C-alpha cells in the first residue's frame, strides 16, 4: 500500500515515512568522541620474597648439554626363593617383679576396707531389721511337761492330751490327713489363778521336725467372770486340728497361757498401770510330751 504526496504522486517510501520536509539522510554533526586506547597488560611479577638469581654457567649442576640416554639393564633370571629361617625357641616368661612391701600392704588395706564397706552396706540393714523383729517377737521359752502330768504356770495348773478323732462334720477324711482332738483342763490354784481365767493365746501341734499346725476351739467350760471361777475346780477346753497321718502319733501340744488378769472392780486406768509394772510377756510355752 502506498501513500500519495501533496502533488498526488504515490510515495514509494512506505507507510511509516518521515514528512517530505525532513531529509532522509541524517548525519551526525559535531566531533566524534575520542577512541579509548587499551592499556597494556603486564605479566605477574614476583615482588616478595625476591626471586633467586638465575643460575650461572659456572655453577655446579648447571649444564646446557642434554643427558645421554642410558639403556636399561637386561632382565635376569628370578632368584630362587629363600627358605624361611627357623623360628627361635620362645624364651620363658620373665618372672613378675616383686611389688614393694609398702605398695603391697597398701593394696591389702584397700581390699580390706572395700570388704568392710560391703559388709556394712549389706549387713547393717539386715541386722537392724532382724534385731527389731526379735525384740518385738523373741524366742519362745519352752517349759516341758512330762506325759500325763500337769504343768503349772502363774498360779494355774494345765493338762493337755491329744488323740485322733473322726471328722466332726461326718464327711470322709482323706487318707493322708488325720483329725486330732485336744482336751485341755485348767485349774486355778488360788485367788490369783482365778483372776487369770482367760483362754490360752494359742494351742498348736508340733512334730519332731518342728513343723506346726494350728487348732481351733471346739468348746470351753471356763466361766467368763472371776467370781464364778472356783479355786481347785478343773474346767475343760476342747480344741480340734488336722495333721498329716504319718505324724498323728507323735505330735505334741504346745500351749501358750494368757497374761490377762480380770481383777474385780479394777478400772481401765489401773489395769494399764498394773500391766506396765508387771511387764509380762507371752513368750512362755508349755510343751506337753506324749
Short mmCIF file of C-alpha atoms in Angstrom, two decimals:
data_model
loop_
_atom_site.label_atom_id
_atom_site.label_comp_id
_atom_site.label_asym_id
_atom_site.label_seq_id
_atom_site.Cartn_x
_atom_site.Cartn_y
_atom_site.Cartn_z
CA UNK A 1 0.00 0.00 0.00
CA UNK A 2 1.39 3.43 -0.96
CA UNK A 3 0.72 6.96 0.23
CA UNK A 4 0.13 9.96 -2.08
CA UNK A 5 2.13 13.07 -1.52
CA UNK A 6 0.73 16.62 -1.77
CA UNK A 7 1.08 16.60 -5.51
CA UNK A 8 -0.91 13.42 -5.74
CA UNK A 9 2.01 11.23 -6.69
CA UNK A 10 2.47 7.99 -4.95
CA UNK A 11 5.23 7.92 -2.42
CA UNK A 12 7.19 4.73 -2.72
CA UNK A 13 8.94 5.07 0.65
CA UNK A 14 6.32 3.17 2.53
CA UNK A 15 3.63 3.76 5.08
CA UNK A 16 5.71 4.90 8.06
CA UNK A 17 7.88 7.53 6.47
CA UNK A 18 9.04 10.96 7.67
CA UNK A 19 7.36 14.03 6.28
CA UNK A 20 8.65 15.36 2.95
CA UNK A 21 10.26 18.38 4.56
CA UNK A 22 12.51 16.14 6.67
CA UNK A 23 15.70 14.98 4.97
CA UNK A 24 16.19 11.31 4.68
CA UNK A 25 19.97 11.44 5.00
CA UNK A 26 20.61 12.27 8.63
CA UNK A 27 24.22 12.63 9.62
CA UNK A 28 25.82 13.41 12.99
CA UNK A 29 27.03 16.95 13.24
CA UNK A 30 29.95 17.73 15.51
CA UNK A 31 33.11 15.95 16.66
CA UNK A 32 33.24 12.24 17.26
CA UNK A 33 34.15 11.05 20.80
CA UNK A 34 37.76 10.08 21.22
CA UNK A 35 38.55 6.38 21.00
CA UNK A 36 39.91 4.69 24.19
CA UNK A 37 43.32 3.21 23.68
CA UNK A 38 43.65 -0.13 25.53
CA UNK A 39 46.21 -0.18 28.32
CA UNK A 40 48.97 -2.72 28.06
CA UNK A 41 48.61 -5.79 30.32
CA UNK A 42 51.82 -6.67 32.08
CA UNK A 43 52.50 -10.22 33.29
CA UNK A 44 52.63 -11.02 37.06
CA UNK A 45 55.96 -10.43 38.64
CA UNK A 46 57.21 -11.83 41.91
CA UNK A 47 57.80 -8.99 44.32
CA UNK A 48 58.33 -10.60 47.70
CA UNK A 49 60.31 -12.51 48.64
CA UNK A 50 62.79 -11.57 45.95
CA UNK A 51 63.28 -14.32 43.35
CA UNK A 52 66.60 -16.17 43.42
CA UNK A 53 69.18 -15.08 40.85
CA UNK A 54 69.38 -17.15 37.67
CA UNK A 55 72.00 -19.90 37.71
CA UNK A 56 75.40 -19.13 36.37
CA UNK A 57 77.14 -21.41 33.84
CA UNK A 58 79.89 -21.87 36.40
CA UNK A 59 77.53 -23.26 39.00
CA UNK A 60 77.78 -26.96 39.78
CA UNK A 61 74.94 -28.88 38.23
CA UNK A 62 74.28 -26.31 35.55
CA UNK A 63 74.56 -27.67 32.06
CA UNK A 64 73.07 -26.95 28.70
CA UNK A 65 74.10 -30.33 27.38
CA UNK A 66 71.30 -32.89 27.49
CA UNK A 67 71.96 -36.14 29.37
CA UNK A 68 72.59 -39.17 27.17
CA UNK A 69 70.04 -41.97 27.19
CA UNK A 70 71.23 -44.99 29.19
CA UNK A 71 69.78 -48.34 28.20
CA UNK A 72 68.01 -50.33 30.87
CA UNK A 73 69.79 -53.49 32.09
CA UNK A 74 68.73 -56.82 30.63
CA UNK A 75 66.31 -58.94 32.60
CA UNK A 76 67.99 -61.55 34.76
CA UNK A 77 66.68 -64.87 35.99
CA UNK A 78 64.41 -64.74 39.03
CA UNK A 79 66.37 -65.69 42.12
CA UNK A 80 65.39 -68.85 43.96
CA UNK A 81 63.16 -68.31 46.98
CA UNK A 82 64.98 -68.12 50.24
CA UNK A 83 63.98 -70.77 52.77
CA UNK A 84 62.45 -69.24 55.88
CA UNK A 85 64.71 -69.22 58.84
CA UNK A 86 63.82 -71.46 61.75
CA UNK A 87 61.82 -69.66 64.37
CA UNK A 88 63.77 -69.12 67.54
CA UNK A 89 62.60 -71.00 70.59
CA UNK A 90 60.41 -68.83 72.79
CA UNK A 91 62.08 -67.64 75.89
CA UNK A 92 60.42 -68.43 79.20
CA UNK A 93 58.37 -65.54 80.52
CA UNK A 94 60.18 -63.34 82.88
CA UNK A 95 59.17 -63.62 86.49
CA UNK A 96 56.96 -60.73 87.59
CA UNK A 97 58.70 -58.11 89.54
CA UNK A 98 58.06 -58.34 93.23
CA UNK A 99 55.96 -55.46 94.46
CA UNK A 100 57.45 -53.40 97.16
CA UNK A 101 56.24 -54.20 100.71
CA UNK A 102 54.77 -50.73 101.10
CA UNK A 103 52.72 -50.97 97.90
CA UNK A 104 51.57 -54.50 98.71
CA UNK A 105 50.49 -53.51 102.20
CA UNK A 106 48.55 -50.55 100.84
CA UNK A 107 46.74 -52.82 98.39
CA UNK A 108 45.80 -55.22 101.19
CA UNK A 109 44.42 -52.34 103.25
CA UNK A 110 42.33 -51.13 100.31
CA UNK A 111 40.88 -54.62 99.78
CA UNK A 112 40.04 -54.97 103.47
CA UNK A 113 38.41 -51.55 103.53
CA UNK A 114 36.32 -52.43 100.48
CA UNK A 115 35.18 -55.72 102.04
CA UNK A 116 34.30 -53.95 105.28
CA UNK A 117 32.25 -51.34 103.39
CA UNK A 118 30.35 -54.08 101.52
CA UNK A 119 29.64 -55.98 104.74
CA UNK A 120 28.36 -52.84 106.46
CA UNK A 121 26.24 -51.77 103.49
CA UNK A 122 24.61 -55.19 103.15
CA UNK A 123 24.61 -56.49 106.70
CA UNK A 124 23.72 -53.39 108.71
CA UNK A 125 20.13 -53.02 107.38
CA UNK A 126 19.54 -56.76 107.72
CA UNK A 127 20.91 -56.85 111.26
CA UNK A 128 18.77 -53.84 112.25
CA UNK A 129 15.63 -55.45 110.80
CA UNK A 130 16.37 -58.79 112.48
CA UNK A 131 17.08 -57.19 115.86
CA UNK A 132 13.85 -55.20 115.62
CA UNK A 133 11.94 -58.37 114.75
CA UNK A 134 13.50 -60.35 117.61
CA UNK A 135 12.82 -57.52 120.04
CA UNK A 136 9.16 -57.47 119.09
CA UNK A 137 8.91 -61.26 118.92
CA UNK A 138 11.58 -63.01 120.99
CA UNK A 139 12.13 -66.76 121.01
CA UNK A 140 9.73 -68.91 122.99
CA UNK A 141 10.75 -70.21 126.40
CA UNK A 142 9.60 -73.83 126.45
CA UNK A 143 8.56 -75.48 129.74
CA UNK A 144 8.47 -79.24 129.24
CA UNK A 145 5.66 -81.15 130.97
CA UNK A 146 6.00 -84.97 131.31
CA UNK A 147 3.33 -87.14 129.70
CA UNK A 148 0.19 -87.41 131.84
CA UNK A 149 1.41 -84.78 134.33
CA UNK A 150 0.01 -81.25 134.90
CA UNK A 151 2.03 -78.16 134.12
CA UNK A 152 1.82 -75.14 136.42
CA UNK A 153 2.27 -71.55 135.30
CA UNK A 154 1.24 -68.33 137.06
CA UNK A 155 -1.00 -69.95 139.72
CA UNK A 156 -2.84 -72.09 137.15
CA UNK A 157 -2.48 -75.85 136.56
CA UNK A 158 -2.80 -77.10 132.96
CA UNK A 159 -3.15 -80.55 131.42
CA UNK A 160 -3.37 -81.41 127.72
CA UNK A 161 -3.97 -84.68 125.85
CA UNK A 162 -4.08 -85.14 122.04
CA UNK A 163 -5.81 -88.13 120.42
CA UNK A 164 -7.16 -88.98 116.92
CA UNK A 165 -10.83 -88.39 116.19
CA UNK A 166 -13.18 -88.78 113.18
CA UNK A 167 -14.16 -85.81 111.04
CA UNK A 168 -16.57 -83.71 113.20
CA UNK A 169 -18.58 -82.84 110.08
CA UNK A 170 -19.24 -86.52 109.28
CA UNK A 171 -17.50 -86.37 105.89
CA UNK A 172 -14.84 -88.92 104.89
CA UNK A 173 -11.29 -87.83 105.76
CA UNK A 174 -8.55 -88.10 103.08
CA UNK A 175 -6.11 -90.94 103.80
CA UNK A 176 -3.17 -88.54 104.19
CA UNK A 177 -4.95 -86.36 106.79
CA UNK A 178 -5.95 -87.08 110.39
CA UNK A 179 -8.24 -85.09 112.67
CA UNK A 180 -6.90 -84.56 116.19
CA UNK A 181 -8.83 -83.70 119.37
CA UNK A 182 -7.02 -81.86 122.17
CA UNK A 183 -8.60 -81.98 125.64
CA UNK A 184 -7.24 -79.28 127.98
CA UNK A 185 -8.08 -78.76 131.65
CA UNK A 186 -7.49 -75.53 133.53
CA UNK A 187 -7.48 -75.39 137.35
CA UNK A 188 -6.98 -72.23 139.46
CA UNK A 189 -4.66 -72.96 142.39
CA UNK A 190 -5.55 -69.79 144.36
CA UNK A 191 -7.24 -66.42 144.03
CA UNK A 192 -4.58 -65.16 141.61
CA UNK A 193 -5.23 -68.22 139.46
CA UNK A 194 -8.97 -67.44 139.46
CA UNK A 195 -8.18 -63.94 138.17
CA UNK A 196 -6.20 -65.48 135.26
CA UNK A 197 -9.17 -67.28 133.73
CA UNK A 198 -8.65 -66.13 130.14
CA UNK A 199 -8.33 -68.78 127.42
CA UNK A 200 -4.84 -69.62 126.06
CA UNK A 201 -3.35 -67.29 123.48
CA UNK A 202 -2.86 -70.22 121.11
CA UNK A 203 -2.66 -74.00 121.12
CA UNK A 204 -0.62 -75.70 118.38
CA UNK A 205 0.51 -79.20 117.41
CA UNK A 206 4.20 -79.70 116.58
CA UNK A 207 6.09 -82.72 115.31
CA UNK A 208 9.72 -83.68 115.95
CA UNK A 209 10.89 -81.77 112.84
CA UNK A 210 9.49 -78.51 114.24
CA UNK A 211 6.51 -78.21 111.87
CA UNK A 212 3.46 -76.54 113.40
CA UNK A 213 -0.30 -76.97 112.84
CA UNK A 214 -2.89 -74.60 114.30
CA UNK A 215 -6.00 -75.67 116.19
CA UNK A 216 -9.49 -74.24 116.62
CA UNK A 217 -11.59 -74.08 119.75
CA UNK A 218 -14.48 -76.54 119.86
CA UNK A 219 -15.81 -75.84 123.38
CA UNK A 220 -14.79 -74.02 126.59
CA UNK A 221 -16.34 -74.60 130.03
CA UNK A 222 -14.36 -71.83 131.77
CA UNK A 223 -16.66 -69.18 133.37
CA UNK A 224 -16.39 -65.68 131.94
CA UNK A 225 -16.29 -63.84 135.29
CA UNK A 226 -13.75 -64.11 138.07
CA UNK A 227 -16.43 -64.60 140.72
CA UNK A 228 -17.69 -67.76 139.01
CA UNK A 229 -14.24 -69.35 138.80
CA UNK A 230 -13.87 -71.79 141.68
CA UNK A 231 -10.41 -72.41 143.05
CA UNK A 232 -9.40 -76.08 142.69
CA UNK A 233 -12.09 -76.95 140.12
CA UNK A 234 -10.95 -78.17 136.67
CA UNK A 235 -12.59 -76.59 133.62
CA UNK A 236 -12.35 -78.40 130.27
CA UNK A 237 -11.41 -76.83 126.94
CA UNK A 238 -11.65 -78.85 123.70
CA UNK A 239 -9.65 -77.99 120.54
CA UNK A 240 -9.52 -79.68 117.11
CA UNK A 241 -6.89 -79.73 114.38
CA UNK A 242 -5.71 -81.63 111.30
CA UNK A 243 -2.23 -83.10 110.86
CA UNK A 244 -0.61 -85.45 108.30
CA UNK A 245 -1.38 -89.10 109.03
CA UNK A 246 2.30 -90.19 109.44
CA UNK A 247 2.85 -87.75 112.36
CA UNK A 248 -0.52 -88.21 114.10
CA UNK A 249 1.07 -90.44 116.74
CA UNK A 250 3.99 -88.11 117.58
CA UNK A 251 2.64 -84.55 117.53
CA UNK A 252 2.83 -82.71 120.85
CA UNK A 253 0.61 -80.00 122.31
CA UNK A 254 2.18 -76.55 122.80
CA UNK A 255 0.04 -74.25 124.98
CA UNK A 256 0.75 -70.52 125.39
CA UNK A 257 -1.02 -69.13 128.52
CA UNK A 258 -2.52 -65.65 128.52
CA UNK A 259 -1.22 -62.84 130.74
CA UNK A 260 -4.64 -61.19 131.13
CA UNK A 261 -5.82 -60.59 134.71
CA UNK A 262 -9.52 -59.94 135.35
CA UNK A 263 -9.39 -58.11 138.70
CA UNK A 264 -12.90 -57.36 140.01
CA UNK A 265 -13.60 -53.62 140.36
CA UNK A 266 -10.36 -52.53 138.69
CA UNK A 267 -10.61 -49.57 136.31
CA UNK A 268 -9.07 -49.48 132.88
CA UNK A 269 -6.50 -46.91 134.03
CA UNK A 270 -5.42 -49.05 136.98
CA UNK A 271 -5.29 -52.12 134.75
CA UNK A 272 -2.93 -50.33 132.32
CA UNK A 273 -0.70 -49.17 135.18
CA UNK A 274 -0.60 -52.66 136.65
CA UNK A 275 0.28 -54.27 133.32
CA UNK A 276 3.08 -51.72 132.83
CA UNK A 277 4.57 -52.54 136.22
CA UNK A 278 4.45 -56.31 135.75
CA UNK A 279 5.68 -56.24 132.10
CA UNK A 280 4.63 -59.84 131.46
CA UNK A 281 5.15 -61.35 128.02
CA UNK A 282 3.61 -64.28 126.18
CA UNK A 283 6.94 -65.94 125.43
CA UNK A 284 6.41 -68.84 127.86
CA UNK A 285 5.00 -72.01 126.27
CA UNK A 286 4.03 -75.29 127.99
CA UNK A 287 5.14 -78.33 125.97
CA UNK A 288 3.19 -81.49 126.83
CA UNK A 289 5.05 -84.68 125.96
CA UNK A 290 3.21 -87.80 124.74
#
